[in-house]
Coordinates of C-alpha atoms and ligand atoms in Angstrom, one line a residue:
L237 CA -8.1 -30.8 75.7
Y238 CA -6.7 -34.2 74.7
R239 CA -5.7 -32.7 71.4
E240 CA -4.0 -29.7 73.0
I241 CA -2.0 -32.0 75.3
F242 CA -1.1 -34.2 72.3
F243 CA 0.3 -31.2 70.4
I244 CA 2.1 -29.7 73.3
A245 CA 3.7 -33.1 74.0
F246 CA 4.6 -33.3 70.3
F247 CA 6.3 -29.9 70.1
N248 CA 8.5 -30.9 73.0
Y249 CA 10.5 -33.4 70.8
D250 CA 14.2 -33.3 71.4
I251 CA 15.8 -32.0 68.3
V252 CA 18.4 -34.6 67.4
Q253 CA 21.9 -33.3 66.8
M254 CA 24.0 -34.6 64.0
S255 CA 26.5 -35.7 66.6
D256 CA 23.9 -38.2 67.9
F257 CA 24.9 -40.5 65.0
S258 CA 27.6 -42.9 66.1
P259 CA 29.6 -43.9 63.0
G260 CA 31.7 -46.3 64.9
S261 CA 28.8 -48.5 66.1
K262 CA 28.4 -52.0 64.7
E263 CA 24.7 -51.8 64.4
K264 CA 23.4 -50.9 60.9
R265 CA 22.0 -47.4 60.9
I266 CA 18.9 -46.5 58.9
V267 CA 18.0 -43.0 57.7
I268 CA 14.6 -42.3 56.4
V269 CA 14.2 -39.2 54.2
G270 CA 10.7 -37.8 54.5
G271 CA 8.2 -37.9 57.3
G272 CA 4.8 -38.4 55.6
I273 CA 2.7 -41.6 56.1
S274 CA 5.3 -44.0 54.6
G275 CA 8.3 -42.6 56.4
L276 CA 6.6 -42.4 59.8
V277 CA 5.2 -46.0 59.6
T278 CA 8.6 -47.3 58.6
A279 CA 10.2 -45.4 61.4
S280 CA 7.7 -46.8 64.0
L281 CA 8.1 -50.4 62.9
L282 CA 11.9 -50.4 62.7
A283 CA 12.4 -48.4 65.9
G284 CA 9.9 -50.7 67.6
S285 CA 12.0 -53.7 66.6
G286 CA 15.1 -52.1 68.1
V287 CA 16.8 -50.9 65.0
P288 CA 18.5 -47.4 65.3
V289 CA 16.5 -45.2 62.9
T290 CA 16.6 -41.6 62.2
L291 CA 13.9 -39.8 60.2
I292 CA 14.6 -36.5 58.5
E293 CA 11.6 -34.3 57.6
K294 CA 12.0 -30.9 55.9
K295 CA 8.9 -29.4 57.4
E296 CA 7.6 -29.2 61.0
Y297 CA 4.7 -31.0 62.5
P298 CA 1.8 -30.6 62.7
L299 CA 1.3 -29.7 59.1
N300 CA -1.4 -29.5 56.5
R301 CA -1.1 -31.4 53.2
V302 CA -3.0 -31.6 50.0
C303 CA -4.8 -34.9 50.4
G304 CA -8.4 -36.2 50.3
E305 CA -7.7 -37.6 53.8
Y306 CA -9.7 -40.8 53.2
V307 CA -7.8 -43.9 54.3
S308 CA -8.9 -47.2 52.7
N309 CA -9.7 -49.9 55.2
E310 CA -7.2 -52.1 53.4
A311 CA -4.8 -50.7 56.0
A312 CA -7.0 -50.6 59.1
P313 CA -6.3 -54.1 60.5
F314 CA -2.5 -53.6 60.2
L315 CA -2.8 -50.1 61.8
K316 CA -4.8 -51.5 64.7
A317 CA -2.4 -54.4 65.2
A318 CA 0.6 -52.0 65.2
G319 CA -1.1 -49.5 67.5
L320 CA -1.1 -46.9 64.8
Y321 CA -4.8 -46.6 64.2
P322 CA -5.8 -43.0 65.3
E323 CA -8.8 -44.1 67.3
Q324 CA -8.7 -41.2 69.8
F325 CA -9.4 -38.7 67.0
T326 CA -12.7 -40.4 66.3
P327 CA -12.2 -40.6 62.5
A328 CA -15.3 -40.5 60.3
I329 CA -16.2 -44.1 59.3
I330 CA -17.0 -44.1 55.5
R331 CA -19.1 -46.8 53.9
R332 CA -20.8 -45.2 50.9
L333 CA -19.7 -43.5 47.7
Q334 CA -21.6 -40.9 45.7
L335 CA -20.4 -40.4 42.1
T336 CA -21.6 -37.5 40.1
S337 CA -21.1 -36.6 36.4
V338 CA -20.0 -33.2 35.1
S339 CA -23.7 -32.3 34.6
G340 CA -24.6 -33.5 38.1
D341 CA -26.2 -36.9 37.5
S342 CA -25.7 -39.0 40.6
A343 CA -25.1 -42.6 41.6
Y344 CA -24.7 -44.1 45.1
L345 CA -22.7 -47.2 45.8
N346 CA -22.0 -49.2 49.0
L347 CA -18.3 -49.6 49.5
D348 CA -17.5 -53.2 50.5
L349 CA -14.3 -52.3 52.3
G350 CA -14.8 -48.6 53.1
G351 CA -12.4 -46.4 54.9
F352 CA -11.9 -43.7 57.6
G353 CA -11.5 -40.0 57.3
I354 CA -8.8 -38.2 59.3
S355 CA -6.9 -34.9 58.6
R356 CA -3.2 -35.3 57.8
F357 CA -2.6 -32.5 60.3
S358 CA -3.7 -35.0 63.0
F359 CA -2.7 -38.3 61.4
D360 CA 0.9 -37.4 60.5
S361 CA 1.5 -35.8 63.9
F362 CA 0.0 -38.8 65.7
L363 CA 2.3 -41.2 63.7
A364 CA 5.3 -39.0 64.4
T365 CA 4.5 -39.2 68.1
K366 CA 4.2 -43.0 67.8
A367 CA 7.5 -43.2 65.9
N368 CA 9.2 -41.0 68.5
E369 CA 7.8 -43.1 71.4
A370 CA 9.1 -46.3 69.6
G371 CA 12.6 -44.8 69.8
A372 CA 13.0 -43.3 66.3
K373 CA 15.0 -40.0 66.2
I374 CA 13.0 -37.4 64.3
I375 CA 14.8 -34.4 62.9
Q376 CA 12.3 -31.8 61.7
G377 CA 12.9 -28.7 59.6
C378 CA 15.8 -30.3 57.9
E379 CA 16.1 -30.9 54.1
V380 CA 18.2 -33.6 52.5
S381 CA 19.7 -32.3 49.3
K382 CA 22.1 -35.0 48.2
V383 CA 22.6 -38.7 48.8
S384 CA 25.6 -40.7 47.5
F385 CA 26.6 -44.3 48.0
D386 CA 30.1 -45.6 48.1
S387 CA 31.6 -48.8 49.6
S388 CA 28.4 -49.8 51.3
V389 CA 28.0 -46.4 53.1
F390 CA 25.6 -43.6 52.2
K391 CA 26.5 -40.0 52.7
L392 CA 23.7 -37.6 53.1
E393 CA 24.0 -33.8 52.8
T394 CA 21.3 -32.0 54.7
S395 CA 20.5 -28.4 55.7
H396 CA 21.8 -29.3 59.2
G397 CA 25.1 -30.9 58.1
A398 CA 26.3 -34.2 56.6
I399 CA 25.5 -37.7 58.0
E400 CA 26.3 -41.3 57.1
S401 CA 24.1 -44.3 57.1
D402 CA 24.0 -48.0 56.0
V403 CA 20.5 -47.9 54.6
V404 CA 18.6 -45.0 53.2
I405 CA 14.9 -45.2 52.7
G406 CA 13.4 -42.6 50.3
A407 CA 10.0 -41.6 51.7
F408 CA 10.1 -38.1 50.3
G409 CA 6.7 -38.3 48.5
K410 CA 5.6 -37.4 45.0
R411 CA 8.2 -34.8 44.1
S412 CA 11.4 -33.7 45.9
K413 CA 14.7 -32.0 45.3
L414 CA 16.2 -35.5 45.6
D415 CA 14.4 -36.7 42.5
S416 CA 16.2 -34.0 40.5
F417 CA 19.5 -34.8 42.3
L418 CA 19.0 -38.5 41.4
Q419 CA 18.0 -37.6 37.9
R420 CA 15.0 -39.8 38.0
E421 CA 13.3 -40.2 34.7
F422 CA 9.8 -39.0 35.7
I423 CA 11.1 -35.6 36.9
R424 CA 12.1 -34.7 33.4
K425 CA 8.5 -34.8 32.2
K426 CA 6.3 -31.9 33.0
S427 CA 3.1 -33.0 34.8
P428 CA -0.1 -31.1 34.2
Y429 CA -1.9 -31.9 37.4
L430 CA -2.7 -29.5 40.2
G431 CA -4.1 -30.5 43.6
V432 CA -6.2 -28.1 45.9
K433 CA -7.5 -28.8 49.4
Y434 CA -9.8 -27.0 51.8
H435 CA -11.4 -27.9 55.1
I436 CA -14.9 -26.8 55.3
R437 CA -17.9 -27.0 57.6
I438 CA -21.1 -28.2 55.9
E439 CA -23.9 -30.8 56.4
H440 CA -22.4 -33.8 54.8
P441 CA -23.4 -37.4 55.7
R442 CA -20.6 -38.8 57.9
D443 CA -20.5 -42.2 56.2
L444 CA -20.3 -40.8 52.6
I445 CA -17.4 -40.0 50.3
A446 CA -18.5 -38.0 47.2
L447 CA -16.6 -37.8 44.0
H448 CA -17.9 -35.0 41.9
N449 CA -16.7 -34.6 38.3
F450 CA -16.2 -31.3 36.6
Q451 CA -14.7 -30.5 33.2
G452 CA -11.0 -31.3 33.4
G453 CA -11.0 -32.7 37.0
Y454 CA -12.7 -34.3 39.9
C455 CA -13.4 -33.2 43.5
G456 CA -13.7 -35.5 46.6
I457 CA -15.8 -34.5 49.6
S458 CA -15.7 -36.5 52.8
N459 CA -15.6 -36.0 56.5
V460 CA -12.6 -36.0 58.8
E461 CA -12.5 -35.6 62.6
D462 CA -14.1 -32.7 64.6
D463 CA -17.1 -32.3 62.3
K464 CA -14.9 -30.9 59.5
T465 CA -15.2 -31.9 55.9
N466 CA -12.4 -32.3 53.4
L467 CA -12.8 -30.8 50.0
C468 CA -10.0 -31.7 47.7
Y469 CA -9.8 -31.6 43.9
L470 CA -7.4 -32.5 41.2
T471 CA -7.4 -30.7 37.9
H472 CA -5.5 -30.2 34.7
R473 CA -3.3 -27.0 34.8
A474 CA -4.9 -26.0 31.5
N475 CA -8.1 -25.6 33.3
L476 CA -6.6 -22.8 35.4
N477 CA -4.7 -21.0 32.7
P478 CA -7.6 -18.9 31.2
H479 CA -8.7 -17.7 34.7
E480 CA -7.1 -15.1 36.9
N481 CA -7.0 -17.3 40.0
L482 CA -8.4 -20.5 41.6
E483 CA -11.6 -18.8 42.8
S484 CA -12.5 -17.7 39.4
M485 CA -11.8 -21.1 37.9
Q486 CA -13.9 -22.7 40.6
K487 CA -16.8 -20.4 39.8
R488 CA -16.6 -20.8 36.0
V489 CA -15.7 -24.5 35.8
L490 CA -16.4 -26.5 39.0
F491 CA -19.8 -24.7 39.6
K492 CA -21.1 -26.3 36.4
N493 CA -21.6 -29.4 38.5
P494 CA -24.7 -28.3 40.6
H495 CA -23.4 -30.4 43.6
L496 CA -20.2 -28.4 43.7
K497 CA -21.9 -25.1 43.2
R498 CA -24.1 -25.8 46.3
I499 CA -21.2 -27.0 48.4
F500 CA -18.9 -24.1 47.6
S501 CA -21.8 -21.6 48.1
E502 CA -23.1 -23.1 51.4
A503 CA -19.8 -24.1 53.1
E504 CA -18.0 -22.3 55.8
F505 CA -14.3 -22.4 54.8
V506 CA -12.0 -23.2 57.7
F507 CA -8.7 -22.2 56.0
K508 CA -8.4 -18.7 54.7
R509 CA -6.4 -20.0 51.7
P510 CA -6.4 -23.5 50.2
E511 CA -3.4 -25.8 50.3
V512 CA -2.2 -26.2 46.7
I513 CA 0.4 -28.4 45.0
N514 CA 1.6 -28.4 41.4
E515 CA 3.2 -31.0 39.1
V516 CA 1.4 -34.0 40.5
S517 CA 2.8 -36.9 38.5
F518 CA 1.5 -40.5 38.1
E519 CA 4.4 -41.6 35.9
T520 CA 6.0 -45.0 36.8
K521 CA 9.1 -44.8 39.0
R522 CA 11.7 -47.3 40.1
P523 CA 11.4 -48.6 43.7
V524 CA 15.1 -48.8 44.1
E525 CA 17.3 -46.0 42.8
N526 CA 21.1 -45.7 43.5
H527 CA 20.5 -48.3 46.4
I528 CA 17.9 -46.0 48.0
L529 CA 14.8 -48.0 48.9
M530 CA 11.8 -45.9 47.9
T531 CA 8.5 -46.2 49.7
G532 CA 5.1 -44.6 49.3
D533 CA 4.7 -42.0 46.5
A534 CA 8.5 -41.9 46.0
A535 CA 8.2 -45.4 44.6
G536 CA 5.0 -44.7 42.6
M537 CA 1.8 -42.8 43.0
I538 CA -1.7 -44.0 42.4
T539 CA -4.3 -41.5 41.1
P540 CA -6.2 -39.9 44.0
L541 CA -9.6 -41.0 42.8
C542 CA -8.8 -44.6 43.9
G543 CA -8.6 -43.3 47.5
N544 CA -5.8 -45.7 48.5
G545 CA -2.5 -43.8 48.1
M546 CA -2.0 -43.8 51.8
A547 CA -2.9 -47.5 52.1
I548 CA -0.3 -48.3 49.5
A549 CA 2.2 -46.1 51.3
I550 CA 1.5 -48.0 54.5
Q551 CA 1.7 -51.4 52.9
S552 CA 5.0 -50.7 51.2
A553 CA 6.3 -49.3 54.5
K554 CA 5.3 -52.5 56.3
F555 CA 7.0 -54.8 53.8
L556 CA 10.1 -52.7 53.5
S557 CA 10.5 -52.6 57.3
E558 CA 10.3 -56.4 57.4
L559 CA 13.1 -56.7 54.7
C560 CA 15.3 -54.0 56.4
L561 CA 15.0 -55.9 59.7
R562 CA 16.3 -59.0 58.0
F563 CA 19.1 -57.0 56.5
C564 CA 20.0 -55.7 59.9
R565 CA 19.7 -59.1 61.7
E566 CA 20.7 -61.9 59.2
K567 CA 24.3 -62.0 58.0
E568 CA 23.4 -63.9 54.8
Y569 CA 20.6 -61.5 53.8
D570 CA 22.7 -59.0 51.9
R571 CA 22.0 -55.7 50.1
N572 CA 21.5 -57.4 46.7
R573 CA 18.8 -59.7 48.1
L574 CA 17.2 -56.8 50.0
E575 CA 17.0 -54.7 46.9
R576 CA 15.8 -57.5 44.6
D577 CA 13.1 -58.7 47.0
Y578 CA 11.8 -55.2 47.6
A579 CA 11.7 -54.3 43.9
S580 CA 9.9 -57.5 43.0
F581 CA 7.4 -57.1 45.9
W582 CA 6.6 -53.6 44.6
Q583 CA 6.2 -54.7 41.0
R584 CA 4.0 -57.7 42.0
T585 CA 1.8 -55.9 44.5
F586 CA 1.3 -52.3 43.2
S587 CA 2.3 -51.8 39.6
G588 CA -1.0 -53.3 38.2
R589 CA -3.1 -51.1 40.6
L590 CA -1.2 -48.0 39.6
W591 CA -1.7 -48.8 35.9
A592 CA -5.5 -49.4 36.4
G593 CA -5.8 -46.1 38.4
R594 CA -4.3 -44.2 35.4
Q595 CA -6.7 -45.9 33.0
I596 CA -9.8 -45.2 35.2
Q597 CA -8.7 -41.6 35.7
R598 CA -9.4 -41.1 32.0
L599 CA -13.1 -41.7 32.6
F600 CA -13.1 -38.7 34.9
G601 CA -13.2 -35.0 34.2
N602 CA -15.0 -35.4 30.9
S603 CA -18.7 -34.8 30.2
W604 CA -19.4 -37.8 28.1
S605 CA -17.3 -40.4 29.9
S606 CA -18.2 -39.2 33.4
G607 CA -21.9 -39.5 32.4
V608 CA -21.2 -43.1 31.2
A609 CA -19.3 -43.9 34.4
V610 CA -22.2 -42.7 36.6
G611 CA -24.7 -44.5 34.4
L612 CA -22.7 -47.7 34.7
A613 CA -22.3 -47.3 38.4
R614 CA -26.0 -46.7 38.8
H615 CA -27.1 -49.8 36.9
S616 CA -24.3 -52.3 37.6
S617 CA -22.7 -52.7 40.9
L618 CA -20.6 -55.4 39.2
V619 CA -18.8 -52.7 37.2
S620 CA -18.0 -50.6 40.2
R621 CA -16.8 -53.7 42.1
L622 CA -14.5 -54.6 39.2
I623 CA -13.0 -51.1 39.3
V624 CA -12.4 -51.3 43.1
K625 CA -10.9 -54.8 42.6
R626 CA -8.5 -53.6 40.0
T627 CA -7.2 -50.7 42.0
H628 CA -7.4 -52.0 45.6
G629 CA -5.7 -55.0 47.2
P630 CA -6.9 -57.3 50.0
V631 CA -6.6 -56.1 53.6
F632 CA -3.2 -56.6 55.1
Ligands
FAD913 C1 -5.0 -34.2 45.4 C2 -4.7 -35.5 46.1 C3 -5.6 -36.1 46.9 C4 -5.3 -37.3 47.5 N1 -6.3 -38.0 48.3 C5 -6.0 -39.1 48.9 C6 -6.9 -39.8 49.7 O1 -8.1 -39.3 49.9 N2 -6.6 -41.0 50.2 C7 -5.4 -41.6 50.0 O2 -5.1 -42.7 50.6 N3 -4.4 -40.9 49.3 C8 -4.7 -39.7 48.7 N4 -3.7 -39.1 48.0 C9 -2.4 -39.7 48.0 C10 -1.6 -39.5 49.3 O3 -1.6 -38.2 49.7 C11 -0.2 -40.1 49.2 O4 -0.2 -41.3 48.5 C12 0.5 -40.2 50.5 O5 0.6 -39.0 51.1 C13 1.9 -40.8 50.3 O6 2.6 -40.7 51.5 P1 4.2 -40.6 51.4 O7 4.7 -40.8 52.8 O8 4.7 -41.4 50.3 O9 4.5 -39.1 51.0 P2 4.1 -37.7 51.7 O10 2.9 -37.9 52.7 O11 3.9 -36.7 50.6 O12 5.3 -37.3 52.6 C14 6.6 -37.0 52.0 C15 7.4 -36.2 53.0 O13 8.7 -36.1 52.6 C16 9.2 -34.7 52.9 N5 10.3 -34.4 52.1 C17 10.3 -34.3 50.7 N6 11.6 -34.1 50.3 C18 12.4 -34.1 51.4 C19 13.8 -33.9 51.5 N7 14.6 -33.7 50.5 N8 14.3 -33.9 52.8 C20 13.4 -34.1 53.9 N9 12.1 -34.3 53.7 C21 11.6 -34.3 52.5 C22 7.9 -33.9 52.6 O14 8.0 -32.6 53.4 C23 6.8 -34.8 53.2 O15 6.5 -34.5 54.5 C24 -4.0 -37.9 47.4 C25 -3.0 -37.2 46.7 C26 -3.4 -36.0 46.0 C27 -2.3 -35.3 45.2

């Protein structure tokens, strides 16, 4: 019942009209493009501090996304302190990792930090409600197609009309129309990765996240709220090419790992069709592009096997909000300092982790190296601790 009330309340958002923007006002106006984790957290924090902020999201909440839906506890203390921890959904509390090789050999590890499991359908909607309650204006079903910057003012073209802003935050995720418009370097390179997500019902220990290797990819299994289990895999597009469809690839490739064969065969599938995304790219990106401050995946994406893309999105949103607040409040804190401080924070805090994630991903999706990885994990918790240390940061 709670959930129903929550979504009814959510759908009753006022749709903000473009005329709600007041170009004559002295206060700096902030527009956030993209309402995933990073955009919504930024909107909540800025609006909660009294800054006029508008978030533009091309889709409508609640929505399903391709994601493993495991949130690293790096972010938990901050979410709790900010009132953004989704306690009322009773997320699954995850403390153990099972790692299996392509042939099905298995190792279990305790996760020092652990995490929690919640569907993006619930989490993003919850964060959108929080941002709205904090005073952020949320425009849904509106796509931003162009952003230009001239004489300290941004002009944004959207599917609902044009607007102006003093600061633009790019929270538009891993791949967007705006990346092409901005001619970002990574968009020119084709990316071979494909992500697929299902929600299933199956007996799966509530405190366990499993990472099952298969030839050319890996598949995560962990619980979310309401006794549902997330099944999400990343694979090379070349894996799909010889097969007619996903189902046939799953049977011929994923099923070679006996754990995956059992899960696919025994599970009840909650969605009729999986959520699928193409062209997932882990290339380096610039955190500031044409004065737009990028956050979350728009600034750089860690490989999903690290399980902390959302924690990185949240941490970058937190820091960016603090800097934007200074820009809005302190006269001497100008745009140059804002951009410089944010770019150097991003570099210092995340670029090493993203690099390590790319290197570790090479161990996955291959018979020999996944076997070695499982063997190492089984015999040396030091190795697995080192991997986690290289890809995760301290709690924040
Ligand atoms: C297969 C896979 C599994 C993953 N598993 C995990 C996991 O288990 N744990 C974890 O922590 N991370 C995981 N991640 C990573 C995680 O999903 C991302 O790091 C996280 O979603 C980043 O949040 P974000 O806010 O930057 O982007 P998103 O959540 O992608 O949000 C971007 C938003 O911007 C909107 N948008 C885009 N363009 C425009 C536009 N032009 N105008 C308006 N709106 C626009 C989009 O509709 C979207 O809502 C996974 C990723 C993949 C691919």
